[in-house]
Short mmCIF file of C-alpha atoms in Angstrom, two decimals:
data_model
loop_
_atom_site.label_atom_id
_atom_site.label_comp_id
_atom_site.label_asym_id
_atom_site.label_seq_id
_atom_site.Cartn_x
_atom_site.Cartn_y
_atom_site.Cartn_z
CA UNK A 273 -140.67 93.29 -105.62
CA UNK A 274 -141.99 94.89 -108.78
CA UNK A 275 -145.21 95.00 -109.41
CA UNK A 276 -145.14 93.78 -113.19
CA UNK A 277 -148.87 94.66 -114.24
CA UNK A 278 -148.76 98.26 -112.76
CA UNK A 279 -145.18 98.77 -114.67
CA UNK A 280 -146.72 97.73 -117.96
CA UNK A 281 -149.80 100.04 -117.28
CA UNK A 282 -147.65 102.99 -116.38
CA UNK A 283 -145.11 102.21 -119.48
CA UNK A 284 -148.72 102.70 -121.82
CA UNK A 285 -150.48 105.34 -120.11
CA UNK A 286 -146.93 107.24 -120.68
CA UNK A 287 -147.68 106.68 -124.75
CA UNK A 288 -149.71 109.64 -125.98
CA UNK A 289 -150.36 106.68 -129.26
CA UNK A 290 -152.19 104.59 -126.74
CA UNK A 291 -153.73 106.99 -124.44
CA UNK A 292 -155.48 108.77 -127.47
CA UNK A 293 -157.08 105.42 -128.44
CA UNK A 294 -158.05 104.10 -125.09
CA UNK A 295 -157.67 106.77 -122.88
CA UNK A 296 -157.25 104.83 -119.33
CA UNK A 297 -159.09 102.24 -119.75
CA UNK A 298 -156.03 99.28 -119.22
CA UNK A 299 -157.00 97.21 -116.76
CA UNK A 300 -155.77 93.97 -114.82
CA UNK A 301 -157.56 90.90 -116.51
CA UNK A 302 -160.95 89.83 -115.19
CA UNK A 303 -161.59 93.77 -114.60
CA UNK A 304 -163.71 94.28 -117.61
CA UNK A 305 -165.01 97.32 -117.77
CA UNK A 306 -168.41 97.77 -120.00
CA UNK A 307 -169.62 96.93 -122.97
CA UNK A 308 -170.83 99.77 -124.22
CA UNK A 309 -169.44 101.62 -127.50
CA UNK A 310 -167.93 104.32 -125.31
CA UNK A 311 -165.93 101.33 -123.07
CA UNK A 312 -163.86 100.42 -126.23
CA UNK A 313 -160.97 99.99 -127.41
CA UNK A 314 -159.73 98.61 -124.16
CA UNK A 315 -156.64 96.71 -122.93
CA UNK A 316 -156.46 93.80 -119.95
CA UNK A 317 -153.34 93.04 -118.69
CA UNK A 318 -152.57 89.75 -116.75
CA UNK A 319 -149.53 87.77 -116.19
CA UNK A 320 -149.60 83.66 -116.09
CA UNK A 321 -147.56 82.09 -113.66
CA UNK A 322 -144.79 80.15 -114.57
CA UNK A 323 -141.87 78.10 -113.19
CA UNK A 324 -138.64 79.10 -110.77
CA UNK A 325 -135.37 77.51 -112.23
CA UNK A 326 -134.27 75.91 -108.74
CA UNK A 327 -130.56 76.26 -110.00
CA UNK A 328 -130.50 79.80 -111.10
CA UNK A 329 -133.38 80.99 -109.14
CA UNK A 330 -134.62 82.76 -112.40
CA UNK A 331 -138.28 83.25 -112.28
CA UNK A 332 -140.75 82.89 -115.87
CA UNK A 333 -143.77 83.81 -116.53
CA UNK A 334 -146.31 84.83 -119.06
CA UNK A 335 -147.72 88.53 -119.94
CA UNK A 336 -150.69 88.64 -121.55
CA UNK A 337 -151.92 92.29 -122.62
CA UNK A 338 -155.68 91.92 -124.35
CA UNK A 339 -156.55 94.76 -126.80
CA UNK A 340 -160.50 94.62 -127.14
CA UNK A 341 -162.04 96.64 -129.79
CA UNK A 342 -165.37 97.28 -130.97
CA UNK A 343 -166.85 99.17 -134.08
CA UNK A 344 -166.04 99.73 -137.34
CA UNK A 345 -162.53 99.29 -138.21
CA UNK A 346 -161.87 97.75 -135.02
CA UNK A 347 -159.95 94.75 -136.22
CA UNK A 348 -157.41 97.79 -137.68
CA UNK A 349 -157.64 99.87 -134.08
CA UNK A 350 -156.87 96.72 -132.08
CA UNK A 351 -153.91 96.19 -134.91
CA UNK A 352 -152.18 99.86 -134.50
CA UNK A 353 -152.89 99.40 -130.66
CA UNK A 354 -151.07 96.03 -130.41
CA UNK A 355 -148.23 97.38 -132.88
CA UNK A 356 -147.60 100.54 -130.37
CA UNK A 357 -147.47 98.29 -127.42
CA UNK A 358 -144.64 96.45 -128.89
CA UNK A 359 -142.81 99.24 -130.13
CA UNK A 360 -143.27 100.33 -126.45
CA UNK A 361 -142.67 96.78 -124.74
CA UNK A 362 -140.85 94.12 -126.84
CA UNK A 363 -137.60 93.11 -125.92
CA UNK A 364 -137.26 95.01 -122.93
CA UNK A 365 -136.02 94.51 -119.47
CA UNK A 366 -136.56 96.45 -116.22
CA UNK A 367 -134.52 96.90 -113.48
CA UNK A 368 -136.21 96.57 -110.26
CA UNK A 369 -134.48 96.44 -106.54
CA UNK A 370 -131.29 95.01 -105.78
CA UNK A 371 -129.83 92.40 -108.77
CA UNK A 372 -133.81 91.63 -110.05
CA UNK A 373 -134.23 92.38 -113.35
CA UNK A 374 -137.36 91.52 -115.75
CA UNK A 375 -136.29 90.72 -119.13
CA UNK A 376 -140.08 90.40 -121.47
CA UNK A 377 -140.29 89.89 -125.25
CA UNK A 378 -143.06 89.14 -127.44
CA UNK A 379 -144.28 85.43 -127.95
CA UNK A 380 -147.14 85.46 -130.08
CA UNK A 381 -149.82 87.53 -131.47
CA UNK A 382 -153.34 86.24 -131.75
CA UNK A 383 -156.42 87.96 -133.51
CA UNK A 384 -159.57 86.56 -132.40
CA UNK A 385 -163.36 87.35 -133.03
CA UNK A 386 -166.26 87.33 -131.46
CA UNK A 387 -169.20 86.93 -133.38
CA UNK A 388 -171.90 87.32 -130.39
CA UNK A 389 -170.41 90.48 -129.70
CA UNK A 390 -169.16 91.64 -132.50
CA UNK A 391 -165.61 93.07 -130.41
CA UNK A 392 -162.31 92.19 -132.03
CA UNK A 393 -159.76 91.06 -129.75
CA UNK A 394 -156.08 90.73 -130.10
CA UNK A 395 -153.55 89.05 -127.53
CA UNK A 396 -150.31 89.66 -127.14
CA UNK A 397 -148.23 87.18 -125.13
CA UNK A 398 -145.02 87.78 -124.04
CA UNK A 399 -142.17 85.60 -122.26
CA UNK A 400 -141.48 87.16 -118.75
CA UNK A 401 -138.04 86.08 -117.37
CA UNK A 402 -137.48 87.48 -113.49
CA UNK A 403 -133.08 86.83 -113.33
CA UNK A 404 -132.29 85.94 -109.96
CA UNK A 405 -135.04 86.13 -108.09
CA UNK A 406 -137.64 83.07 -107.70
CA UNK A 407 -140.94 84.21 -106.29
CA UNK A 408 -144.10 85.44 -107.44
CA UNK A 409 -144.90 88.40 -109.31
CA UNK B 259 -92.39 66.64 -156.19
CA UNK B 260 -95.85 64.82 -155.08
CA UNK B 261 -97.58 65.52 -151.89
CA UNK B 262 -99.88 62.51 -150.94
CA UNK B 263 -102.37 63.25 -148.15
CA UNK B 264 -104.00 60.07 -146.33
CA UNK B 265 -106.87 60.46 -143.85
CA UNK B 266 -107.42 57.36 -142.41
CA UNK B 267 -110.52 56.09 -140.43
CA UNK B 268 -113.22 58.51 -142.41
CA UNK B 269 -115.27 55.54 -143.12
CA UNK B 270 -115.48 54.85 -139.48
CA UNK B 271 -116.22 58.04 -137.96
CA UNK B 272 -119.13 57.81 -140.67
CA UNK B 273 -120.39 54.89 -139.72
CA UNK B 274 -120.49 56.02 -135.89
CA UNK B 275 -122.20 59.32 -136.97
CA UNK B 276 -124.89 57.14 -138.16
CA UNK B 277 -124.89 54.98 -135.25
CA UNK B 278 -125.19 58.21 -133.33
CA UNK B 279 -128.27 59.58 -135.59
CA UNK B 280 -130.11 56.06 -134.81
CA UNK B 281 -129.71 56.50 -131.31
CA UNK B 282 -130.53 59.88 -131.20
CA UNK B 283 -133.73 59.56 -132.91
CA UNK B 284 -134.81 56.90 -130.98
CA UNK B 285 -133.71 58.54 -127.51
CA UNK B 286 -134.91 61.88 -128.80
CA UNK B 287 -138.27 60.65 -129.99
CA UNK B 288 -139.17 58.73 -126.52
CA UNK B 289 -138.14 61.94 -124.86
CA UNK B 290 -140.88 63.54 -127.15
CA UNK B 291 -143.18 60.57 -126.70
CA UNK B 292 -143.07 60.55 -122.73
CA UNK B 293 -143.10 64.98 -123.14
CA UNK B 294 -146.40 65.20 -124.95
CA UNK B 295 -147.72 62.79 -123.11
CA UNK B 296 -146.89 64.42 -119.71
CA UNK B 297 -148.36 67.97 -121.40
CA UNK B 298 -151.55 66.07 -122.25
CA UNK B 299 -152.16 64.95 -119.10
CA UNK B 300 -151.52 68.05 -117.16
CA UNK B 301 -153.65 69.87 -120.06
CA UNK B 302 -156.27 67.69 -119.09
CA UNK B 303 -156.21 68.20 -115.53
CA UNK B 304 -156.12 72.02 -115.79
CA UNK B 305 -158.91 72.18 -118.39
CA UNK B 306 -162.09 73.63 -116.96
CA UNK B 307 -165.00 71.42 -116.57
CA UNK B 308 -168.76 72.79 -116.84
CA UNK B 309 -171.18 70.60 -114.42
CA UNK B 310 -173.55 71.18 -116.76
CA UNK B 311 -171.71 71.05 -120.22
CA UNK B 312 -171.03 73.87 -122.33
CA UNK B 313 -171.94 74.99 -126.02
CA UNK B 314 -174.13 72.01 -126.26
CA UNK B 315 -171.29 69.51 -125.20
CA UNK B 316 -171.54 67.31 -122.24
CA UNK B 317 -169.30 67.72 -119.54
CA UNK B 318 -165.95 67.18 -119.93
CA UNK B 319 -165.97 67.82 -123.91
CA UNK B 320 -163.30 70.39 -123.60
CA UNK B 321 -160.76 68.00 -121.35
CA UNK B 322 -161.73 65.08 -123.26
CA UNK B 323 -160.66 66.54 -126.76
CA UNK B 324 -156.98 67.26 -125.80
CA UNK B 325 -155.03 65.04 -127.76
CA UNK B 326 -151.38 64.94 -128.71
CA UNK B 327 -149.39 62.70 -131.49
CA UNK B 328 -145.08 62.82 -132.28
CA UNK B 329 -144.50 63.55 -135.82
CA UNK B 330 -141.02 62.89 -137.38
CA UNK B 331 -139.79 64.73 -140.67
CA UNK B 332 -137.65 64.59 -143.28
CA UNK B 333 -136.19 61.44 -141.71
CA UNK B 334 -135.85 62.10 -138.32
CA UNK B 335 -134.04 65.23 -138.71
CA UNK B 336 -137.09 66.96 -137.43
CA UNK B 337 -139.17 65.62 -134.43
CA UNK B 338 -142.21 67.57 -132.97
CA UNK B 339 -144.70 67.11 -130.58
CA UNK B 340 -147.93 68.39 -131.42
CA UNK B 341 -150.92 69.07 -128.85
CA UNK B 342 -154.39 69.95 -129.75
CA UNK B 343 -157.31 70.51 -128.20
CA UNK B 344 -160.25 70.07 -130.51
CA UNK B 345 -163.01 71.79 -128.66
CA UNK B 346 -163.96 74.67 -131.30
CA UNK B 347 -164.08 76.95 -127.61
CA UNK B 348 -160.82 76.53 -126.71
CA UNK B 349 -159.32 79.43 -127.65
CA UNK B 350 -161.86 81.53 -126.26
CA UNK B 351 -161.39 79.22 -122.67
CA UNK B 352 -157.20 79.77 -123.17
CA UNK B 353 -157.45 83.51 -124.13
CA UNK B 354 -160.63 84.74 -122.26
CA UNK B 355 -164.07 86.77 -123.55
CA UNK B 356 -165.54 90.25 -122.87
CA UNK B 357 -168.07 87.67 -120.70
CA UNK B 358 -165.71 85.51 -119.19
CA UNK B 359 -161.97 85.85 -118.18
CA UNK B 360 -159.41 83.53 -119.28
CA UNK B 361 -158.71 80.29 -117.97
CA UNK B 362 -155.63 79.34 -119.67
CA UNK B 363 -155.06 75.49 -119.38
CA UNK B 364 -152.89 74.74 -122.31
CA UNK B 365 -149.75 77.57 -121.21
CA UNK B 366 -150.14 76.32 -117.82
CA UNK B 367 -149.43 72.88 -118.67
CA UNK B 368 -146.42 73.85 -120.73
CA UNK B 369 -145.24 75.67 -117.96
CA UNK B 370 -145.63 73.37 -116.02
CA UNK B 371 -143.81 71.08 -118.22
CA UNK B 372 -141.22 73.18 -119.68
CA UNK B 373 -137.83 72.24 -117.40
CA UNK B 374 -138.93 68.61 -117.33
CA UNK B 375 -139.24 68.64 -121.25
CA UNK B 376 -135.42 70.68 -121.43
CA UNK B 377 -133.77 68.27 -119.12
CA UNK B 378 -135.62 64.97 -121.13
CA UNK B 379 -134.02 66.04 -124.11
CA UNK B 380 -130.56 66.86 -122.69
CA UNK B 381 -130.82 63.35 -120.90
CA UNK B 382 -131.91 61.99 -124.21
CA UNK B 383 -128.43 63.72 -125.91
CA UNK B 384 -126.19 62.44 -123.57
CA UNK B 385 -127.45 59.02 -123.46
CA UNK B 386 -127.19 58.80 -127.81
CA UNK B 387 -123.72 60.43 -127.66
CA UNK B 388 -122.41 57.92 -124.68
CA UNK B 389 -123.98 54.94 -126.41
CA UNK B 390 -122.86 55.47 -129.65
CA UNK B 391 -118.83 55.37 -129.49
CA UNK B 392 -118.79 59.37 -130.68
CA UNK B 393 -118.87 59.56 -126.88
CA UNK B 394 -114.79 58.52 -126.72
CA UNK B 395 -113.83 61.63 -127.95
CA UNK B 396 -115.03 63.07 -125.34
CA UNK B 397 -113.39 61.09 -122.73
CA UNK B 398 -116.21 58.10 -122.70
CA UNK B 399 -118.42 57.77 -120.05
CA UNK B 400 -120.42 54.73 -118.57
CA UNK B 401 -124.90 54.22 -119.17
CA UNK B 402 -126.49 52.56 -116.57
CA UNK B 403 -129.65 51.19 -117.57
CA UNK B 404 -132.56 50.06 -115.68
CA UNK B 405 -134.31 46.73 -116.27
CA UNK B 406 -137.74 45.44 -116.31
CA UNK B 407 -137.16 43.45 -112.71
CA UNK B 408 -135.64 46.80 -111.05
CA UNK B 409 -132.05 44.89 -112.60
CA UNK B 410 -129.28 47.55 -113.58
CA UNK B 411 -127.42 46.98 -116.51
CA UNK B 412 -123.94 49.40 -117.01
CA UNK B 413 -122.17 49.83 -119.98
CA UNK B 414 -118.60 51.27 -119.39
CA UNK B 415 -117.22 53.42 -123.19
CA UNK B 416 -113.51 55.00 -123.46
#
C-alpha cells in the first residue's frame, strides 16, 4: 500500500520553489522540529482518517499539510508556500499497486495566528479518496 | 387554418409539485435535524477534555460549547445544518500549535457522519417523491411507516 505522507513529502522535496524556502524541513505532524528562527518556514504533513464505502470499497480520508512560518513577512512566505503546494498537489491522483489509485484535491485553506508565538500558520486540507481499496493509509 | 394546442392536467401536476416541495422540506429538514444532531454528539464525544480545564475554563468548556441549529432559506429552498463550537481555542485544538499537535474533533465527527448523513437525505428524497403522487410516474412504489406502538402503517401509490 502507498505510503500517502512519504508520497506528498517526496512530490515537495522534488519542487526547487519549496525546497528553497524550507529546505527539508516537511515533516509528519506531531514531529515539530524547533522553534528557533533558523527551524522556519516549516511544513507538517498528516492525514485524518476517514470512512471505507462498504459498497465500493473506496477508502476517504483527510490530508492536512501545515505551513508554519515565522518572521517578518511570514504571513506572505506561508502564502507563496501554500500556493506552490497546490500548484504541485491539487487535483491529483496517484497510481499505486494493482487497481489503487489516490485521487486528493484541495478542501480548504485556513490562515491562522499565533499571537504567543508570533508564527503564522496556514493549513491546507485536502479530500483523500483511496478507489477500490478499503484499508488504512 | 387554426391550430389549437390543449395541454390538459397542468394545474394538477402543479399542485403535486407543491405537494412534493411540502414533503420534501419536511422529510429533508428532519433528515437535517436528526444529521446535526448525530454530528453534535459525536463532536462532543471526540472533543478533548483537560482534567484540569484549559485557558481558564473548567473542564469540559470545549465539549460543552458544541452546539448545532437547522436553518431554512429563502423558503425552504435552502436547508443547512450549521455546527459550532464556541470555545475561542477550537481552532487551535482542530488544527494543532507549534506546542501542541492537532486533535481534530470536529472532521472526525463529520467523517464519521458523512455516509449516514448521504443515505438520510437520499432516504428523505425517496420517501417525499413516493408520498407525494409525483412518485406514479415513476412506476409508484409503496411507504411503510412505523408507529409509535412498534405498529406499521403501508401506503401502496401507482
Amino acid at each position: 500500500m502507498l505510503d500517502l505522507i512519504k508520497l506528498i513529502r517526496d512530490v515537495l522535496l522534488a519542487d526547487a520553489t519549496i525546497t528553497a524556502y524550507v529546505g527539508t524541513r516537511i515533516y509528519m505532524e506531531g514531529k515539530f522540529v524547533g522553534n528557533t528562527e533558523n527551524d522556519y518556514p516549516q511544513i507538517t504533513i498528516a492525514v485524518l482518517d476517514g470512512p471505507t464505502d462498504s459498497l465500493t470499497d473506496d477508502y476517504y480520508a483527510d490530508l492536512r499539510i501545515n505551513i508554519w512560518a515565522k518572521g517578518s513577512g511570514c504571513r506572505t512566505e506561508a502564502g507563496l508556500i501554500a500556493k506552490q503546494i497546490l500548484i504541485n498537489i491539487d487535483k491529483k491522483s496517484y497510481l499505486a499497486n494493482d487497481p489503487i489509485v489516490y485521487q486528493l484535491w484541495k478542501s480548504n485553506n485556513i490562515p491562522l495566528w499565533e499571537e504567543d508565538t508570533k508564527v503564522f500558520h496556514r493549513v491546507l486540507t485536502f479530500d483523500v479518496v483511496m478507489a477500490g481499496h478499503g484499508g488504512n493509509l | 387554418m387554426d391550430v389549437k394546442v390543449d395541454i390538459k392536467g397542468v394545474g394538477e401536476t402543479i399542485n403535486k409539485i407543491q405537494v412534493f416541495n411540502d414533503i420534501a422540506y419536511s422529510e429533508l429538514g428532519q433528515a437535517m435535524f436528526d444529521s446535526v444532531n448525530d454530528f453534535i454528539n459525536d463532536a462532543k464525544y471526540f472533543a478533548p477534555v483537560s482534567a484540569y480545564g484549559s485557558h481558564g475554563n473548567p473542564p469540559g468548556y470545549l465539549r460543552d460549547h458544541i452546539t448545532g441549529r437547522v436553518i431554512s432559506k429563502i423558503r425552504g429552498v435552502i436547508i443547512i445544518g450549521r455546527i459550532r463550537s464556541s470555545a475561542k481555542y477550537s481552532i487551535f485544538q482542530e488544527f494543532g500549535t507549534t506546542k501542541h499537535r492537532a486533535q481534530p474533533f470536529m472532521m472526525t465527527a463529520f467523517n464519521k457522519n458523512k455516509f449516514k448523513m448521504y443515505g438520510r437525505f437520499k432516504k428523505a428524497m425517496q420517501t417525499a417523491i413516493q408520498q407525494s403522487s409525483v412518485g406514479r410516474y415513476y412506476g409508484g412504489g409503496a411507504v411503510t411507516k412505523q408507529g409509535p406502538s412498534g405498529t406499521s402503517e403501508t401506503t401502496l401509490f401507482g
